Amino acid sequence: MAPAAAAAFFQTSINAVCVMDANGRLGCGLVEQLLRRGYEVHAAIQSPKESQTLKKLACDNQNLKIFHSDPFDYQSIVDALKGCTGLFYNFEPPEDYPTYDEFMAEIEARAAHNVLEACAQTETIDKVVFTSSATAVIWREDRKSSQLSDFDETHWTDINLCRKFKLWHALSKTLAEKAAWSLAMDRGVSMVCVNAGLLMGGPDLTITNPYLKGAAEMYEDGVFVTVDLDFLVDAHICVFEDVASYGRYLCFNHVISTNEDAAKLAQMLCPDSPQPPPSYEEDMRIIQQKISNKKLNKLMVDFEGGATEDRF
């Protein structure tokens, strides 16, 4: 794409954006990359203390402002959004309630409602990028049906199935995303959603990660997808800057489709556990992929990730 066309294709007039919650891996990654791209960033965090990464960024960059913002404290959200034209919102469980269980869905949905309501009341907000999960797409009663096409952004997880099998992460992400969409459409908030696969790396990638509930079924169904942090960050910025972005975007750059893939992930999740003996028949089997990220890949063709110069 020619430089002039690229300039027309991506927004270039945005200065201040808010990242909430900015303390997690995705939040810190977004803050760092947005600063590199020339944005002024309001980093909103729940925790009384900012992470070491965020603290270092604040020391090194005058364009970063840190706000202590609770998604259940409406005024603190409004304060963090003041003067911003965009919001990147990623829910982090409260420190006093970190476990995904049957009650987390209500907590996460309420937080999403509060944040979108604050965006609707903030005149300067032009666009919201809402981080959801692939688990809000893939859990359906008919997921094994030969009549079902590959999963894409048009599919929604069945909340009754989630309750039946105690898929609390999927239930929380689905209800929170639906709450956000409902309010965004009702209040005229421009929103796009990134439905991310399992985020690889970092201290959260353990066997207790709530995304992994039902991992064996996801693997067999061809919908067990993962994403690297750099790709996830670029995807968020791309859908924000691209004026043509709309709706939901499944975001992943790897599918767990072979026994070797599954064994490598298991070793990462439980490094001290003994590995089962190899099976030639199992090693040769390849699970057919049944989920598509074509919509995002098409959007990102002309996106320049990483630091760029003279964006504004």
GROMACS .gro file of C-alpha atoms in nm:
model
  312
    1MET     CA    1   0.000   0.000   0.000
    2ALA     CA    2   0.130   0.345  -0.092
    3PRO     CA    3   0.214   0.582   0.196
    4ALA     CA    4  -0.072   0.818   0.109
    5ALA     CA    5  -0.321   0.533   0.095
    6ALA     CA    6  -0.190   0.391   0.421
    7ALA     CA    7  -0.235   0.728   0.588
    8ALA     CA    8  -0.599   0.733   0.474
    9PHE     CA    9  -0.652   0.372   0.577
   10PHE     CA   10  -0.540   0.412   0.938
   11GLN     CA   11  -0.641   0.683   1.182
   12THR     CA   12  -0.362   0.931   1.236
   13SER     CA   13  -0.520   1.201   1.453
   14ILE     CA   14  -0.535   1.014   1.783
   15ASN     CA   15  -0.322   1.142   2.070
   16ALA     CA   16  -0.440   1.020   2.410
   17VAL     CA   17  -0.571   0.671   2.482
   18CYS     CA   18  -0.650   0.479   2.798
   19VAL     CA   19  -0.541   0.122   2.875
   20MET     CA   20  -0.739  -0.058   3.144
   21ASP     CA   21  -0.628  -0.278   3.326
   22ALA     CA   22  -0.268  -0.180   3.247
   23ASN     CA   23  -0.100  -0.397   3.510
   24GLY     CA   24  -0.141  -0.732   3.335
   25ARG     CA   25   0.079  -0.872   3.056
   26LEU     CA   26  -0.151  -0.753   2.779
   27GLY     CA   27  -0.201  -0.415   2.943
   28CYS     CA   28   0.171  -0.355   2.990
   29GLY     CA   29   0.239  -0.471   2.634
   30LEU     CA   30  -0.020  -0.230   2.497
   31VAL     CA   31   0.113   0.061   2.703
   32GLU     CA   32   0.469  -0.001   2.585
   33GLN     CA   33   0.375  -0.033   2.217
   34LEU     CA   34   0.137   0.264   2.220
   35LEU     CA   35   0.408   0.484   2.371
   36ARG     CA   36   0.646   0.373   2.097
   37ARG     CA   37   0.387   0.473   1.838
   38GLY     CA   38   0.365   0.825   1.979
   39TYR     CA   39   0.048   0.807   2.186
   40GLU     CA   40  -0.008   0.969   2.521
   41VAL     CA   41  -0.127   0.683   2.743
   42HIS     CA   42  -0.345   0.681   3.052
   43ALA     CA   43  -0.261   0.353   3.226
   44ALA     CA   44  -0.549   0.259   3.454
   45ILE     CA   45  -0.476  -0.006   3.717
   46GLN     CA   46  -0.680  -0.169   3.994
   47SER     CA   47  -0.388  -0.268   4.214
   48PRO     CA   48  -0.251  -0.015   4.466
   49LYS     CA   49   0.094  -0.082   4.319
   50GLU     CA   50   0.194  -0.068   3.955
   51SER     CA   51   0.393  -0.355   3.807
   52GLN     CA   52   0.769  -0.323   3.770
   53THR     CA   53   0.729  -0.295   3.392
   54LEU     CA   54   0.478  -0.013   3.425
   55LYS     CA   55   0.689   0.163   3.686
   56LYS     CA   56   0.992   0.158   3.458
   57LEU     CA   57   0.789   0.288   3.164
   58ALA     CA   58   0.657   0.572   3.380
   59CYS     CA   59   1.010   0.671   3.476
   60ASP     CA   60   1.128   0.669   3.115
   61ASN     CA   61   0.834   0.836   2.939
   62GLN     CA   62   0.654   1.164   3.007
   63ASN     CA   63   0.363   1.056   2.785
   64LEU     CA   64   0.252   0.797   3.041
   65LYS     CA   65   0.013   0.882   3.323
   66ILE     CA   66  -0.090   0.621   3.578
   67PHE     CA   67  -0.440   0.619   3.726
   68HIS     CA   68  -0.571   0.398   4.005
   69SER     CA   69  -0.905   0.298   3.859
   70ASP     CA   70  -1.149   0.038   3.986
   71PRO     CA   71  -1.398  -0.096   3.727
   72PHE     CA   72  -1.657  -0.099   4.006
   73ASP     CA   73  -1.592   0.267   4.091
   74TYR     CA   74  -1.758   0.467   3.815
   75GLN     CA   75  -1.592   0.800   3.895
   76SER     CA   76  -1.244   0.647   3.891
   77ILE     CA   77  -1.312   0.517   3.540
   78VAL     CA   78  -1.430   0.858   3.422
   79ASP     CA   79  -1.119   1.020   3.568
   80ALA     CA   80  -0.891   0.780   3.379
   81LEU     CA   81  -1.079   0.837   3.051
   82LYS     CA   82  -1.074   1.217   3.070
   83GLY     CA   83  -0.918   1.363   2.756
   84CYS     CA   84  -0.880   1.025   2.584
   85THR     CA   85  -1.013   0.943   2.240
   86GLY     CA   86  -0.987   0.567   2.280
   87LEU     CA   87  -0.996   0.289   2.537
   88PHE     CA   88  -0.833  -0.054   2.538
   89TYR     CA   89  -1.024  -0.253   2.800
   90ASN     CA   90  -0.907  -0.586   2.938
   91PHE     CA   91  -1.067  -0.727   3.254
   92GLU     CA   92  -0.837  -0.847   3.530
   93PRO     CA   93  -0.997  -1.033   3.824
   94PRO     CA   94  -0.992  -0.833   4.151
   95GLU     CA   95  -0.706  -0.918   4.384
   96ASP     CA   96  -0.952  -1.017   4.656
   97TYR     CA   97  -1.144  -1.247   4.418
   98PRO     CA   98  -0.898  -1.395   4.168
   99THR     CA   99  -1.075  -1.727   4.097
  100TYR     CA  100  -1.307  -1.793   3.804
  101ASP     CA  101  -1.618  -1.958   3.948
  102GLU     CA  102  -1.994  -1.931   3.906
  103PHE     CA  103  -1.992  -1.582   4.059
  104MET     CA  104  -1.719  -1.433   3.837
  105ALA     CA  105  -1.956  -1.397   3.542
  106GLU     CA  106  -2.167  -1.143   3.728
  107ILE     CA  107  -1.856  -0.956   3.846
  108GLU     CA  108  -1.702  -0.934   3.500
  109ALA     CA  109  -2.029  -0.841   3.329
  110ARG     CA  110  -2.090  -0.563   3.584
  111ALA     CA  111  -1.739  -0.429   3.530
  112ALA     CA  112  -1.792  -0.427   3.151
  113HIS     CA  113  -2.120  -0.240   3.194
  114ASN     CA  114  -1.960   0.023   3.416
  115VAL     CA  115  -1.669   0.080   3.178
  116LEU     CA  116  -1.890   0.111   2.867
  117GLU     CA  117  -2.128   0.343   3.049
  118ALA     CA  118  -1.833   0.565   3.142
  119CYS     CA  119  -1.723   0.565   2.778
  120ALA     CA  120  -2.073   0.668   2.670
  121GLN     CA  121  -2.054   0.961   2.913
  122THR     CA  122  -1.707   1.068   2.795
  123GLU     CA  123  -1.751   1.293   2.491
  124THR     CA  124  -1.393   1.255   2.370
  125ILE     CA  125  -1.408   0.874   2.338
  126ASP     CA  126  -1.429   0.776   1.971
  127LYS     CA  127  -1.355   0.404   1.992
  128VAL     CA  128  -1.332   0.119   2.240
  129VAL     CA  129  -1.131  -0.199   2.190
  130PHE     CA  130  -1.278  -0.465   2.418
  131THR     CA  131  -1.071  -0.774   2.495
  132SER     CA  132  -1.276  -1.092   2.510
  133SER     CA  133  -1.184  -1.454   2.452
  134ALA     CA  134  -1.216  -1.731   2.197
  135THR     CA  135  -1.399  -1.915   2.475
  136ALA     CA  136  -1.689  -1.674   2.410
  137VAL     CA  137  -1.715  -1.827   2.061
  138ILE     CA  138  -1.646  -2.200   2.067
  139TRP     CA  139  -1.866  -2.368   2.330
  140ARG     CA  140  -2.188  -2.487   2.166
  141GLU     CA  141  -2.399  -2.803   2.191
  142ASP     CA  142  -2.374  -2.853   1.813
  143ARG     CA  143  -1.997  -2.793   1.792
  144LYS     CA  144  -1.932  -3.151   1.673
  145SER     CA  145  -2.204  -3.140   1.406
  146SER     CA  146  -2.089  -3.200   1.049
  147GLN     CA  147  -2.339  -2.935   0.945
  148LEU     CA  148  -2.161  -2.664   1.144
  149SER     CA  149  -1.918  -2.452   0.948
  150ASP     CA  150  -1.585  -2.348   1.095
  151PHE     CA  151  -1.617  -2.129   1.401
  152ASP     CA  152  -1.578  -1.759   1.329
  153GLU     CA  153  -1.685  -1.427   1.477
  154THR     CA  154  -2.055  -1.492   1.405
  155HIS     CA  155  -2.068  -1.777   1.658
  156TRP     CA  156  -2.145  -1.733   2.026
  157THR     CA  157  -2.086  -1.967   2.318
  158ASP     CA  158  -2.398  -2.125   2.469
  159ILE     CA  159  -2.427  -1.997   2.826
  160ASN     CA  160  -2.646  -2.291   2.932
  161LEU     CA  161  -2.375  -2.532   2.816
  162CYS     CA  162  -2.122  -2.334   3.021
  163ARG     CA  163  -2.334  -2.361   3.333
  164LYS     CA  164  -2.397  -2.733   3.274
  165PHE     CA  165  -2.026  -2.817   3.249
  166LYS     CA  166  -1.899  -2.540   3.481
  167LEU     CA  167  -1.706  -2.359   3.209
  168TRP     CA  168  -1.682  -2.047   3.420
  169HIS     CA  169  -1.418  -1.865   3.212
  170ALA     CA  170  -1.625  -1.908   2.897
  171LEU     CA  171  -1.943  -1.803   3.078
  172SER     CA  172  -1.779  -1.491   3.221
  173LYS     CA  173  -1.627  -1.382   2.892
  174THR     CA  174  -1.951  -1.444   2.701
  175LEU     CA  175  -2.178  -1.257   2.942
  176ALA     CA  176  -1.931  -0.969   2.982
  177GLU     CA  177  -1.891  -0.929   2.607
  178LYS     CA  178  -2.267  -0.944   2.552
  179ALA     CA  179  -2.318  -0.682   2.822
  180ALA     CA  180  -2.061  -0.458   2.654
  181TRP     CA  181  -2.217  -0.498   2.309
  182SER     CA  182  -2.565  -0.433   2.444
  183LEU     CA  183  -2.463  -0.108   2.609
  184ALA     CA  184  -2.240   0.001   2.321
  185MET     CA  185  -2.523  -0.042   2.069
  186ASP     CA  186  -2.779   0.118   2.299
  187ARG     CA  187  -2.560   0.421   2.377
  188GLY     CA  188  -2.394   0.460   2.036
  189VAL     CA  189  -2.041   0.373   2.151
  190SER     CA  190  -1.810   0.264   1.868
  191MET     CA  191  -1.664  -0.068   1.982
  192VAL     CA  192  -1.464  -0.354   1.835
  193CYS     CA  193  -1.386  -0.676   2.018
  194VAL     CA  194  -1.075  -0.896   2.011
  195ASN     CA  195  -1.156  -1.259   2.099
  196ALA     CA  196  -0.815  -1.389   2.197
  197GLY     CA  197  -0.686  -1.743   2.220
  198LEU     CA  198  -0.484  -1.869   2.517
  199LEU     CA  199  -0.210  -1.614   2.583
  200MET     CA  200   0.126  -1.789   2.578
  201GLY     CA  201   0.417  -1.724   2.813
  202GLY     CA  202   0.425  -1.546   3.146
  203PRO     CA  203   0.345  -1.658   3.501
  204ASP     CA  204  -0.027  -1.706   3.426
  205LEU     CA  205   0.042  -1.994   3.188
  206THR     CA  206  -0.005  -2.278   3.434
  207ILE     CA  207  -0.238  -2.574   3.458
  208THR     CA  208  -0.471  -2.361   3.674
  209ASN     CA  209  -0.532  -2.104   3.398
  210PRO     CA  210  -0.915  -2.085   3.371
  211TYR     CA  211  -0.902  -2.080   2.990
  212LEU     CA  212  -0.788  -2.443   3.001
  213LYS     CA  213  -1.112  -2.586   3.142
  214GLY     CA  214  -1.225  -2.821   2.867
  215ALA     CA  215  -0.883  -2.821   2.695
  216ALA     CA  216  -0.913  -3.185   2.584
  217GLU     CA  217  -1.247  -3.113   2.414
  218MET     CA  218  -1.109  -2.798   2.251
  219TYR     CA  219  -0.819  -3.001   2.115
  220GLU     CA  220  -1.040  -3.278   1.976
  221ASP     CA  221  -1.279  -3.022   1.826
  222GLY     CA  222  -0.997  -2.840   1.642
  223VAL     CA  223  -1.055  -2.511   1.823
  224PHE     CA  224  -0.771  -2.504   2.079
  225VAL     CA  225  -0.598  -2.181   1.976
  226THR     CA  226  -0.313  -1.981   2.130
  227VAL     CA  227  -0.169  -1.637   2.075
  228ASP     CA  228   0.168  -1.473   2.139
  229LEU     CA  229   0.174  -1.144   2.328
  230ASP     CA  230   0.333  -0.940   2.048
  231PHE     CA  231   0.072  -1.057   1.796
  232LEU     CA  232  -0.212  -0.988   2.039
  233VAL     CA  233  -0.085  -0.637   2.107
  234ASP     CA  234  -0.049  -0.563   1.735
  235ALA     CA  235  -0.400  -0.695   1.672
  236HIS     CA  236  -0.548  -0.460   1.933
  237ILE     CA  237  -0.369  -0.157   1.791
  238CYS     CA  238  -0.459  -0.254   1.436
  239VAL     CA  239  -0.833  -0.277   1.503
  240PHE     CA  240  -0.813   0.052   1.690
  241GLU     CA  241  -0.628   0.246   1.421
  242ASP     CA  242  -0.807   0.097   1.122
  243VAL     CA  243  -1.118   0.303   1.050
  244ALA     CA  244  -1.273   0.005   0.869
  245SER     CA  245  -1.264  -0.231   1.167
  246TYR     CA  246  -1.598  -0.351   1.301
  247GLY     CA  247  -1.753  -0.617   1.522
  248ARG     CA  248  -1.556  -0.909   1.663
  249TYR     CA  249  -1.212  -1.044   1.566
  250LEU     CA  250  -1.090  -1.391   1.658
  251CYS     CA  251  -0.722  -1.350   1.742
  252PHE     CA  252  -0.474  -1.638   1.744
  253ASN     CA  253  -0.155  -1.735   1.562
  254HIS     CA  254  -0.130  -2.104   1.647
  255VAL     CA  255  -0.368  -2.400   1.664
  256ILE     CA  256  -0.293  -2.701   1.887
  257SER     CA  257  -0.359  -2.968   1.626
  258THR     CA  258  -0.104  -3.247   1.677
  259ASN     CA  259   0.002  -3.467   1.964
  260GLU     CA  260   0.342  -3.296   1.954
  261ASP     CA  261   0.174  -2.955   2.000
  262ALA     CA  262  -0.029  -3.088   2.291
  263ALA     CA  263   0.277  -3.248   2.453
  264LYS     CA  264   0.478  -2.925   2.427
  265LEU     CA  265   0.199  -2.725   2.585
  266ALA     CA  266   0.157  -2.982   2.862
  267GLN     CA  267   0.529  -2.958   2.936
  268MET     CA  268   0.500  -2.579   2.960
  269LEU     CA  269   0.200  -2.605   3.191
  270CYS     CA  270   0.349  -2.876   3.415
  271PRO     CA  271   0.728  -2.873   3.364
  272ASP     CA  272   0.788  -3.117   3.651
  273SER     CA  273   0.536  -3.379   3.539
  274PRO     CA  274   0.661  -3.695   3.363
  275GLN     CA  275   0.573  -3.717   2.995
  276PRO     CA  276   0.364  -4.016   2.876
  277PRO     CA  277   0.537  -4.267   2.645
  278PRO     CA  278   0.508  -4.172   2.277
  279SER     CA  279   0.249  -4.343   2.059
  280TYR     CA  280   0.322  -4.360   1.688
  281GLU     CA  281  -0.046  -4.362   1.598
  282GLU     CA  282  -0.115  -4.061   1.816
  283ASP     CA  283   0.197  -3.878   1.694
  284MET     CA  284   0.083  -3.906   1.332
  285ARG     CA  285  -0.272  -3.780   1.392
  286ILE     CA  286  -0.352  -3.424   1.288
  287ILE     CA  287  -0.670  -3.263   1.420
  288GLN     CA  288  -0.857  -3.068   1.154
  289GLN     CA  289  -0.874  -2.697   1.234
  290LYS     CA  290  -1.234  -2.585   1.279
  291ILE     CA  291  -1.187  -2.219   1.365
  292SER     CA  292  -1.101  -1.923   1.143
  293ASN     CA  293  -0.919  -1.595   1.198
  294LYS     CA  294  -0.942  -1.480   0.836
  295LYS     CA  295  -1.123  -1.160   0.928
  296LEU     CA  296  -0.835  -1.037   1.145
  297ASN     CA  297  -0.563  -1.159   0.910
  298LYS     CA  298  -0.721  -0.967   0.623
  299LEU     CA  299  -0.732  -0.650   0.832
  300MET     CA  300  -0.369  -0.683   0.941
  301VAL     CA  301  -0.219  -0.729   0.594
  302ASP     CA  302  -0.117  -0.364   0.569
  303PHE     CA  303  -0.063  -0.301   0.939
  304GLU     CA  304   0.285  -0.198   1.046
  305GLY     CA  305   0.342  -0.341   1.392
  306GLY     CA  306   0.596  -0.208   1.635
  307ALA     CA  307   0.731   0.145   1.646
  308THR     CA  308   0.653   0.378   1.358
  309GLU     CA  309   0.753   0.738   1.299
  310ASP     CA  310   0.542   1.049   1.247
  311ARG     CA  311   0.204   0.886   1.310
  312PHE     CA  312   0.041   1.215   1.405
   0.00000   0.00000   0.00000
